[in-house]
Each structure stands twice: as C-alpha cells, then as structure tokens.
Coordinates of C-alpha atoms in Angstrom, one line a residue:
M1025 CA 91.0 43.3 40.2
V1026 CA 89.4 46.7 39.5
I1027 CA 88.2 46.9 43.1
K1028 CA 91.7 46.2 44.4
S1029 CA 93.1 49.0 42.2
K1030 CA 90.5 51.4 43.5
R1031 CA 91.4 50.5 47.0
N1032 CA 95.1 51.1 46.3
L1033 CA 94.2 54.5 44.7
V1034 CA 92.1 55.5 47.7
R1035 CA 94.9 54.4 50.0
I1036 CA 97.5 56.4 48.0
I1037 CA 95.2 59.5 48.0
S1038 CA 94.7 59.2 51.7
F1039 CA 98.4 59.0 52.3
I1040 CA 99.0 62.0 50.1
C1041 CA 96.3 64.0 52.0
A1042 CA 97.7 63.0 55.3
A1043 CA 101.2 64.0 54.2
V1044 CA 99.9 67.4 52.9
V1045 CA 98.1 68.0 56.2
A1046 CA 101.2 67.0 58.2
L1047 CA 103.4 69.3 56.1
S1048 CA 100.9 72.1 56.4
A1049 CA 100.7 71.7 60.1
A1050 CA 104.5 71.6 60.4
A1051 CA 104.7 74.7 58.2
I1052 CA 102.1 76.6 60.3
S1053 CA 103.9 75.5 63.5
N1054 CA 107.3 76.6 62.2
Y1055 CA 105.8 79.9 61.0
A1056 CA 104.2 80.5 64.4
R1057 CA 107.4 79.6 66.1
A1058 CA 109.3 82.0 63.9
Q1059 CA 106.8 84.7 64.6
Q1060 CA 107.1 84.1 68.3
L1061 CA 110.9 84.2 68.1
E1062 CA 110.7 87.4 66.1
R1063 CA 108.5 89.0 68.7
I1064 CA 110.8 88.0 71.5
N1065 CA 113.8 89.3 69.6
T1066 CA 112.0 92.6 68.9
N1067 CA 110.9 93.0 72.5
S1068 CA 114.4 92.3 73.7
R1069 CA 115.8 95.0 71.4
Q1070 CA 113.2 97.5 72.4
R1071 CA 114.1 96.9 76.1
A1072 CA 117.8 97.3 75.2
L1073 CA 117.2 100.6 73.5
T1074 CA 115.1 101.9 76.3
E1075 CA 117.7 100.8 78.9
L1076 CA 120.5 102.3 76.8
T1077 CA 118.7 105.6 76.7
T1078 CA 118.3 105.5 80.5
C1079 CA 122.0 104.6 81.0
I1080 CA 123.2 107.5 78.9
S1081 CA 120.8 109.9 80.7
N1082 CA 122.1 108.7 84.0
I1083 CA 125.7 109.2 82.9
Q1084 CA 124.8 112.8 81.9
Q1085 CA 123.3 113.4 85.3
G1086 CA 126.3 111.9 87.0
L1087 CA 128.7 114.0 85.1
S1088 CA 126.7 117.1 85.9
K1089 CA 126.9 116.2 89.6
E1090 CA 130.6 115.4 89.3
Y1091 CA 131.1 119.0 88.1
Y1092 CA 129.8 120.3 91.4
T1093 CA 131.2 117.8 93.8
A1094 CA 133.9 119.1 96.2
T1095 CA 134.8 116.1 98.4
A1096 CA 136.6 112.8 97.7
P1097 CA 133.9 110.4 99.0
M1098 CA 131.2 111.9 96.7
A1099 CA 133.6 112.0 93.8
E1100 CA 134.3 108.3 94.3
K1101 CA 130.6 107.5 94.6
L1102 CA 129.7 109.3 91.4
S1103 CA 132.6 107.8 89.6
S1104 CA 131.4 104.3 90.6
E1105 CA 127.9 105.0 89.4
I1106 CA 129.0 106.4 86.1
W1107 CA 131.3 103.4 85.5
R1108 CA 128.4 101.0 86.3
E1109 CA 126.0 102.9 83.9
A1110 CA 128.7 102.9 81.1
T1111 CA 129.2 99.1 81.5
Q1112 CA 125.4 98.5 81.4
A1113 CA 125.1 100.7 78.3
K1114 CA 127.7 98.6 76.5
S1115 CA 125.8 95.5 77.4
C1116 CA 122.6 97.1 75.8
L1117 CA 124.5 97.9 72.7
S1118 CA 125.5 94.3 72.2
V1119 CA 121.8 93.3 72.0
L1120 CA 121.0 95.9 69.2
P1121 CA 121.3 94.9 65.6
V1122 CA 124.2 97.2 64.6
S1123 CA 128.0 96.6 64.1
D1124 CA 130.6 97.9 66.5
I1125 CA 132.2 99.7 63.6
L1126 CA 129.2 102.0 63.2
L1127 CA 129.3 102.9 66.9
E1128 CA 133.0 103.4 67.3
N1129 CA 132.6 106.8 68.9
T1130 CA 129.8 105.7 71.2
F1131 CA 131.9 102.7 72.5
K1132 CA 134.9 105.1 72.9
F1133 CA 132.8 107.5 74.9
L1134 CA 131.5 104.8 77.2
S1135 CA 135.0 103.3 77.7
Q1136 CA 136.6 106.7 78.5
V1137 CA 133.9 108.5 80.5
G1138 CA 134.3 106.0 83.4
A1139 CA 138.1 106.0 83.3
F1140 CA 138.1 109.9 83.2
C1141 CA 135.8 110.1 86.3
S1142 CA 137.9 107.5 88.1
S1143 CA 141.0 109.6 87.6
L1144 CA 139.1 112.6 89.0
S1145 CA 138.1 110.5 92.0
E1146 CA 141.7 109.4 92.6
K1147 CA 142.8 113.0 92.4
A1148 CA 140.3 114.1 94.9
A1149 CA 141.3 111.3 97.3
R1150 CA 144.9 112.6 97.1
G1151 CA 143.6 116.1 98.1
E1152 CA 144.4 117.6 94.7
K1153 CA 142.1 120.1 93.0
I1154 CA 140.5 119.5 89.6
S1155 CA 142.2 121.7 87.0
E1156 CA 140.5 124.1 84.7
E1157 CA 141.3 121.8 81.7
E1158 CA 139.6 118.9 83.5
Y1159 CA 136.5 121.1 84.2
E1160 CA 136.5 121.9 80.5
S1161 CA 136.6 118.2 79.6
L1162 CA 133.7 117.6 82.0
T1163 CA 131.7 120.3 80.3
E1164 CA 132.4 118.7 76.9
L1165 CA 131.4 115.2 78.3
I1166 CA 128.1 116.7 79.7
K1167 CA 127.4 118.3 76.3
Y1168 CA 128.0 115.1 74.3
S1169 CA 126.0 112.9 76.7
K1170 CA 123.0 115.4 76.6
E1171 CA 123.0 115.3 72.8
L1172 CA 123.3 111.5 72.7
T1173 CA 120.4 111.2 75.2
S1174 CA 118.2 113.5 73.2
R1175 CA 118.8 111.5 70.0
L1176 CA 118.2 108.2 71.7
E1177 CA 115.0 109.5 73.3
T1178 CA 113.8 110.5 69.8
M1179 CA 114.5 106.9 68.6
C1180 CA 112.5 105.5 71.5
A1181 CA 109.6 107.8 70.5
Y1182 CA 109.8 106.8 66.9
L1183 CA 110.0 103.1 67.8
E1184 CA 106.9 103.5 70.0
N1185 CA 104.8 105.1 67.2
G1186 CA 105.9 102.6 64.6
S1187 CA 108.0 104.9 62.4
L1188 CA 111.2 103.2 63.5
T1189 CA 111.8 99.5 62.7
F1190 CA 114.5 96.9 63.4
E1191 CA 113.9 95.4 60.0
S1192 CA 116.7 95.8 57.5
T1193 CA 116.1 97.9 54.5
E1194 CA 117.9 99.2 51.4
E1195 CA 116.2 102.6 51.7
A1196 CA 118.7 105.4 52.6
V1197 CA 117.4 107.8 55.1
E1198 CA 119.7 110.8 55.8
T1199 CA 118.3 111.9 59.2
M1200 CA 115.7 110.9 61.7
S1201 CA 113.6 113.9 60.8
D1202 CA 113.0 112.7 57.3
E1203 CA 109.3 112.0 56.5
A1204 CA 109.8 108.3 55.6
D1205 CA 107.2 105.7 56.3
S1206 CA 109.6 103.5 58.1
L1207 CA 113.1 104.4 59.4
N1208 CA 115.6 101.6 59.5
F1209 CA 117.2 101.1 63.0
E1210 CA 120.8 100.9 61.7
T1211 CA 120.4 104.2 59.9
A1212 CA 118.8 105.9 63.0
I1213 CA 121.5 104.7 65.4
S1214 CA 124.2 105.8 62.9
D1215 CA 122.5 109.2 62.9
A1216 CA 122.6 109.3 66.8
E1217 CA 126.3 108.4 66.6
Q1218 CA 126.8 111.7 64.8
A1219 CA 126.4 113.4 68.2
L1220 CA 129.9 112.1 69.1
V1221 CA 131.6 112.9 65.8
D1222 CA 133.8 115.6 67.4
Y1223 CA 134.1 113.8 70.7
P1224 CA 137.6 114.4 72.2
T1225 CA 139.9 111.7 73.3
L1226 CA 139.6 111.2 77.1
I1227 CA 112.7 109.2 89.2
Y1228 CA 108.9 111.7 91.6
D1229 CA 108.9 110.7 94.0
G1230 CA 111.4 112.8 96.0
P1231 CA 115.1 112.1 96.4
F1232 CA 114.9 109.4 99.0
S1233 CA 111.8 107.3 98.1
D1234 CA 114.0 104.2 97.1
H1235 CA 115.2 103.8 100.7
I1236 CA 112.0 104.2 102.7
L1237 CA 110.9 100.6 102.9
Q1238 CA 114.1 98.8 103.6
K1239 CA 113.8 98.0 107.3
E1240 CA 111.5 96.7 110.0
P1241 CA 108.6 99.1 110.5
E1242 CA 109.1 101.4 113.5
M1243 CA 105.5 102.5 114.0
I1244 CA 104.0 99.0 114.6
K1245 CA 106.7 97.7 117.0
G1246 CA 105.0 96.5 120.2
K1247 CA 101.5 97.3 118.9
E1248 CA 98.6 94.9 119.5
E1249 CA 96.8 93.3 116.6
I1250 CA 93.4 94.7 115.9
S1251 CA 90.2 92.8 114.9
E1252 CA 88.8 92.8 111.4
A1253 CA 85.8 94.9 112.7
A1254 CA 88.2 97.5 114.1
A1255 CA 90.1 97.5 110.8
T1256 CA 86.8 98.0 108.8
E1257 CA 86.0 101.1 111.0
A1258 CA 89.5 102.5 110.4
A1259 CA 89.2 101.9 106.7
A1260 CA 85.8 103.8 106.7
D1261 CA 87.3 106.6 108.7
F1262 CA 90.4 107.1 106.5
S1263 CA 88.5 106.8 103.2
G1264 CA 85.2 108.5 104.1
I1265 CA 83.3 105.5 102.7
A1266 CA 80.4 104.0 104.6
I1267 CA 81.2 100.7 106.3
E1268 CA 78.4 98.8 104.5
K1269 CA 80.0 99.7 101.1
L1270 CA 83.4 98.2 102.0
K1271 CA 84.2 94.8 100.7
R1272 CA 86.8 92.6 102.4
G1273 CA 89.8 91.7 100.3
E1274 CA 92.7 89.3 100.8
D1275 CA 95.1 89.9 103.6
E1276 CA 98.6 91.3 102.9
N1277 CA 101.6 89.6 104.6
G1278 CA 105.1 90.8 105.1
S1279 CA 106.6 93.4 107.4
L1280 CA 103.4 95.5 107.1
A1281 CA 100.8 92.8 107.4
S1282 CA 97.4 94.3 106.7
Y1283 CA 93.7 93.9 106.2
T1284 CA 92.5 95.1 102.8
F1285 CA 89.1 96.5 101.8
S1286 CA 87.6 97.9 98.6
S1287 CA 84.6 99.8 97.3
E1288 CA 83.7 99.1 93.7
E1289 CA 81.3 102.0 93.6
D1290 CA 84.0 104.5 94.7
G1291 CA 86.9 102.7 92.9
V1292 CA 89.0 102.7 96.1
V1293 CA 91.3 100.1 97.8
I1294 CA 92.3 100.6 101.4
S1295 CA 95.0 98.8 103.4
I1296 CA 95.0 98.9 107.3
T1297 CA 97.8 97.4 109.3
K1298 CA 96.9 94.5 111.5
R1299 CA 99.1 95.8 114.3
G1300 CA 98.1 99.2 115.4
G1301 CA 95.4 99.8 112.9
Y1302 CA 97.3 102.4 110.9
L1303 CA 96.5 103.4 107.3
S1304 CA 99.1 101.7 105.1
Y1305 CA 97.8 103.0 101.8
M1306 CA 94.6 104.0 100.0
L1307 CA 94.4 103.8 96.2
G1308 CA 91.8 105.8 94.3
S1309 CA 91.1 107.2 90.9
S1310 CA 94.0 108.3 88.7
Y1311 CA 92.0 111.0 86.9
A1312 CA 90.2 114.2 87.8
G1313 CA 88.2 116.8 85.9
V1314 CA 89.1 120.5 85.3
A1315 CA 91.2 121.9 88.1
K1316 CA 89.4 124.3 90.5
L1317 CA 92.1 124.4 93.2
S1318 CA 95.6 125.9 93.0
E1319 CA 98.7 123.9 93.9
E1320 CA 98.8 125.7 97.2
E1321 CA 95.2 124.8 98.0
A1322 CA 95.8 121.2 97.1
V1323 CA 98.9 121.1 99.4
E1324 CA 96.7 122.5 102.2
R1325 CA 94.0 119.9 101.7
G1326 CA 96.6 117.2 102.1
L1327 CA 97.9 118.8 105.4
D1328 CA 94.3 119.1 106.6
Y1329 CA 93.7 115.4 105.9
L1330 CA 96.9 114.4 107.9
E1331 CA 96.0 116.6 110.9
S1332 CA 92.4 115.4 111.0
H1333 CA 93.8 111.8 111.4
G1334 CA 96.3 112.8 114.1
I1335 CA 99.4 113.0 112.0
N1336 CA 101.1 116.3 112.9
N1337 CA 104.3 118.2 112.2
M1338 CA 104.4 117.3 108.6
K1339 CA 105.8 119.6 105.9
E1340 CA 105.4 119.4 102.1
S1341 CA 108.5 119.0 100.1
Y1342 CA 108.0 118.0 96.4
Y1343 CA 104.9 117.7 94.3
S1344 CA 103.7 116.8 90.8
I1345 CA 100.5 117.3 88.9
N1346 CA 99.1 114.8 86.4
D1347 CA 95.6 114.5 84.9
G1348 CA 94.2 116.9 87.3
I1349 CA 95.7 115.2 90.4
C1350 CA 98.3 116.9 92.7
T1351 CA 100.5 114.3 94.4
V1352 CA 102.5 115.8 97.3
N1353 CA 105.3 114.4 99.4
Y1354 CA 105.0 115.3 103.1
A1355 CA 107.9 114.7 105.5
Y1356 CA 108.0 114.8 109.3
V1357 CA 109.7 117.7 111.0
Q1358 CA 111.3 117.4 114.4
N1359 CA 112.7 120.5 116.1
G1360 CA 113.0 122.2 112.7
V1361 CA 114.8 119.2 111.2
I1362 CA 113.2 117.7 108.1
C1363 CA 113.1 113.8 108.4
Y1364 CA 112.9 112.7 104.7
S1365 CA 112.7 109.1 105.7
D1366 CA 109.3 109.7 107.4
L1367 CA 107.4 110.2 104.1
I1368 CA 103.7 110.3 103.3
K1369 CA 102.5 110.8 99.7
I1370 CA 99.0 112.2 99.2
S1371 CA 97.1 112.7 96.0
V1372 CA 94.4 115.4 95.9
A1373 CA 91.8 115.7 93.1
M1374 CA 92.1 119.4 92.0
D1375 CA 88.5 119.5 90.8
T1376 CA 86.9 118.5 94.1
G1377 CA 89.7 118.9 96.6
K1378 CA 89.2 115.3 97.8
V1379 CA 92.1 113.2 99.0
I1380 CA 91.9 110.2 96.7
S1381 CA 95.1 108.3 97.4
V1382 CA 97.5 108.0 100.3
D1383 CA 100.8 106.1 100.7
A1384 CA 101.9 106.1 104.3
R1385 CA 104.3 103.1 104.2
G1386 CA 107.4 105.2 104.4
Y1387 CA 106.1 106.9 107.5
L1388 CA 105.1 103.7 109.2
V1389 CA 108.4 102.1 108.5
N1390 CA 110.7 104.9 109.5
H1391 CA 108.9 107.3 111.9
F1392 CA 110.2 107.6 115.5
A1393 CA 111.4 110.4 117.8
R1394 CA 115.1 111.0 117.1
T1395 CA 117.1 111.6 120.2
D1396 CA 119.9 113.7 118.6
V1397 CA 119.2 116.1 115.8
N1398 CA 121.9 118.6 116.8
P1399 CA 124.6 119.1 114.1
A1400 CA 128.2 119.0 115.2
L1401 CA 129.2 121.5 112.5
T1402 CA 127.8 124.9 111.9
A1403 CA 126.2 125.7 108.6
E1404 CA 129.0 128.0 107.8
N1405 CA 131.6 125.3 108.3
A1406 CA 129.6 122.8 106.3
E1407 CA 129.3 125.3 103.4
K1408 CA 133.0 125.2 103.0
S1409 CA 132.6 121.7 101.5
L1410 CA 130.6 123.0 98.6
S1411 CA 132.0 123.5 95.1
P1412 CA 133.1 127.0 94.3
Y1413 CA 130.8 126.9 91.3
L1414 CA 127.7 126.9 93.5
T1415 CA 125.9 129.8 95.0
V1416 CA 123.9 129.1 98.1
K1417 CA 120.2 130.3 98.1
D1418 CA 119.0 128.6 101.3
V1419 CA 120.0 126.1 103.9
K1420 CA 118.1 123.7 106.1
T1421 CA 118.9 120.8 108.4
A1422 CA 117.6 117.4 107.4
V1423 CA 117.8 113.7 108.2
I1424 CA 118.3 111.6 105.1
P1425 CA 118.5 107.8 104.6
T1426 CA 121.8 106.2 103.4
D1427 CA 122.3 103.4 100.9
S1428 CA 123.0 101.0 103.9
G1429 CA 119.5 101.7 105.3
K1430 CA 120.7 104.0 108.1
E1431 CA 120.2 107.7 108.5
V1432 CA 122.6 110.7 108.6
L1433 CA 122.0 114.3 109.8
C1434 CA 122.9 116.8 107.0
Y1435 CA 122.7 120.4 105.9
E1436 CA 120.5 120.7 102.8
F1437 CA 122.0 123.5 100.7
W1438 CA 119.7 124.8 98.0
C1439 CA 122.2 126.1 95.4
E1440 CA 122.4 127.7 92.0
G1441 CA 124.9 126.4 89.6
I1442 CA 126.2 127.6 86.2
G1443 CA 123.4 128.5 83.8
S1444 CA 120.9 129.1 86.6
E1445 CA 120.4 125.3 87.2
E1446 CA 119.4 124.6 90.7
L1447 CA 120.7 121.8 93.0
L1448 CA 120.2 120.3 96.4
V1449 CA 123.5 119.4 98.0
Y1450 CA 123.6 117.4 101.3
I1451 CA 126.6 117.9 103.5
N1452 CA 127.1 115.6 106.5
A1453 CA 126.6 117.7 109.6
A1454 CA 129.2 115.8 111.5
T1455 CA 132.0 115.2 109.0
G1456 CA 131.5 117.9 106.4
E1457 CA 131.4 115.3 103.6
E1458 CA 129.0 115.4 100.7
E1459 CA 126.3 112.8 101.1
N1460 CA 124.3 113.4 97.9
I1461 CA 123.5 115.8 95.1
Y1462 CA 120.2 116.3 93.3
F1463 CA 119.1 118.6 90.5
L1464 CA 115.8 120.4 90.9
L1465 CA 113.6 120.1 87.8
Y1466 CA 110.9 122.7 87.3
G1467 CA 108.0 122.0 84.9
D1468 CA 104.4 122.7 84.2
N1469 CA 103.5 119.7 86.3
G1470 CA 105.4 120.7 89.4
I1471 CA 108.9 120.4 91.0
L1472 CA 110.8 117.2 90.8
V1473 CA 114.4 116.1 91.7
R1474 CA 116.9 113.9 90.0

C-alpha cells in the first residue's frame, strides 16, 4: 500500500514537473515571439521615419524647382512628383506611433502642397503667369519644408544613436536638444510639428544615372562571343593584375552576360562581357590613405586610363570624394555635344593615383554614334524658356535620357538663382520646353546634383 502511494506521488510530481516545463517553454516561446514582433514593429517604424524624411526632402526640392520652372510641361511634371511624394509621406505617417491630432499641421501641409502645385500647373497650361502672391506662397512652402526636413533628419540621427526611442514614457522633454537619456518619439515628432505652427492655409551619381541601364546594350550588338581565355587576358589588362593571380568566378547572365574574375590578394572583382570582351565593371578597395593627388590630378588619371584602353572623347562631369577616393563621372562627347547617357564612372585612389574601380555599364548600354546632334533652336531662343528669376552663367548642348528610355537633345543652361543657388536647366533644343531641372550641390567632397 505504501509502495502504491509512493508511485502515485512520483507520478504526480512527474506530471507537475512536465507541466512546469511545458508552461516555461510556452512562456519562453511567447516571450521570443513578442520580442520578434517588437523588433519587426520597430524596424517598420524606423523605415517609415526614414522614408518620411526623404519624402519631405523631395517635396522641398520639387518646390524649389517649381519656383524656377517657366513652361507648362515641366510644371505638370513637378506637380505630379510633389503630389506623389506627399501621398507617400502620409502613408509613412500612418505607420508611426502618433495620433493625427498631434500632426494636424503636417497633414494639412501634405494635403495642400500637392493641390497648390496642381493649381500652378493648370495655370501654366492655360498660358497664364504665376502671380507675385503665388511666388510668395511658394517661398513660404519651401521655407517650411526645409525646416521640417531638418527636424526629421535630426530625429533620424537621434534614432540611429539610440537617444530616440519609440517606447512610451511619462517623461516630458521640451525640445530635441535636451540632454535626456532617452527621448520619446511622440514628444520628438510633436517638436518637429512646431516647424509648421505658422504654416499658412494653401542621389551621386550625376543627374541621369537612373536611366542608363534601361535598354538593350548598344555596344555588344552583333559582337562575337569571346573565349574564357580571351576574357582572362582582358581582365588582366584592365586591372593590371597578373593572369595567374586571377580566379574564375560565376558567370553573370542578363543583357550584359559576362565572365567574372577576382583576386583575393588585390581585393578586386572584374567583369568582362562575353560578347565583345569589354570591361563591364571592376570593383576594388573602398578606402585609401592620405591624399597626395589633387582633384584635377585624379580626374586626369581617370582620363588617362580610358584613353589607354581605347576609350576616347570622354569628358568629366561630376565627382565626389570619400575616404580618400575620387569617383568621377565621364560622359562621351560627340561634335561638342555631351552625351550623358554614355556614362563611365571611375574611382581613383588619391594616395597612389591608381584606378581601383570602374563602372562602364552605362557606356556599354547606350554608346553609339548619333546621326543628328544639330539643334533646331538657337541657344538664344531656347533661353527664352527660362524663368526670369534665373541668370545664365554658361550654356552647353547635351543629349539626355528621358523617363521613357529614349533620348532628347537639349541646351544645358548653368544658371544662378535667388540667394546664389546654382541650377542646371535642360531646355529641349527642338521644342523649347523644359526637360529637367537640377540643383548643383557644392561640398567638401565635390560637386553633386539633385
């Protein structure tokens, strides 16, 4: 009888232990699941804040371009872009943990900025001029969007360094500059909202890099496929690395099917097209030592590299400098006309002067001899399409890609706007319509456009 009681006791204890283990496992599993969901939620909110900041920045740039546009098609294009960015910004706001009431002015700004620009676009389509009052409203919108962008960028920086959190807190923080250990998101976004308190009721890669790879490659049309041995020789020639040091990689498929090679010792990857044996790209180190070359000397090294490999008539356009490496965009020039589609990017180490990276895909995809690069309009006639608020500093003729993947011959007007800001305005050399507007951005690391 005692034995039976002991067996029952052991059985009960076993059941209890099993239950405890099961409950513990369930608790751990639920905790892990909750932690995972929290991470997913936090990542989603971080992406939303980053994208919101980008949208407001793009709206600011679009408004600034709208100020200088002088033709109906460009006004319509900018209006559409601003409307799209505003819609996306609202979508981002819906993901963030803050009530609509706290962001009343921000939502009003996003709703009205698109409508205001649409009204300007419709006015331009009717051949009417923008009034002084409307220019003043544009100026105000630009000012508010700049301030809001600045505050959102500060929030992104605080979120990245951990001083901003999405967690709710009772702690009152008056401004984002307070030296608190942790700043609550709702407080921070409310502070950013203050940029619109008095709101009235209403990329480097060069400007065309997004379009350069959108069609069948011109350079390899009709070219014979080369052997692996020939490709290895080409890789050694373009990289300056001995053949025996090159290791074969996986082939690349697609419109620019290529052989790939690498050298672990040199930290370089080279891609050679199967048809024609052209250099598609070469990727090297992303860091260099103390610079010994000037920007001008780095640009010359890139040109020398191109000419030594039979690529001529190239001209530098924009460049940037990061970690001792100067990356330059070179475009093909035909009869004095810059062909921005035919683009090659070269990175030069400013300590050794060595070419360490090359991206020739834009050139391979787009380069061919144009048959007609003669503008129908004179530069003087094209200049009449510019905004009266712009002062022309220089003019060139250029071929630029369009959103549809085609090309258009334009006059490139380098202009100065209000407040000494500089812009590039592209006027269609046949119709006189504005095709695009870009701001020139000068910094310690080079000249960029946006």
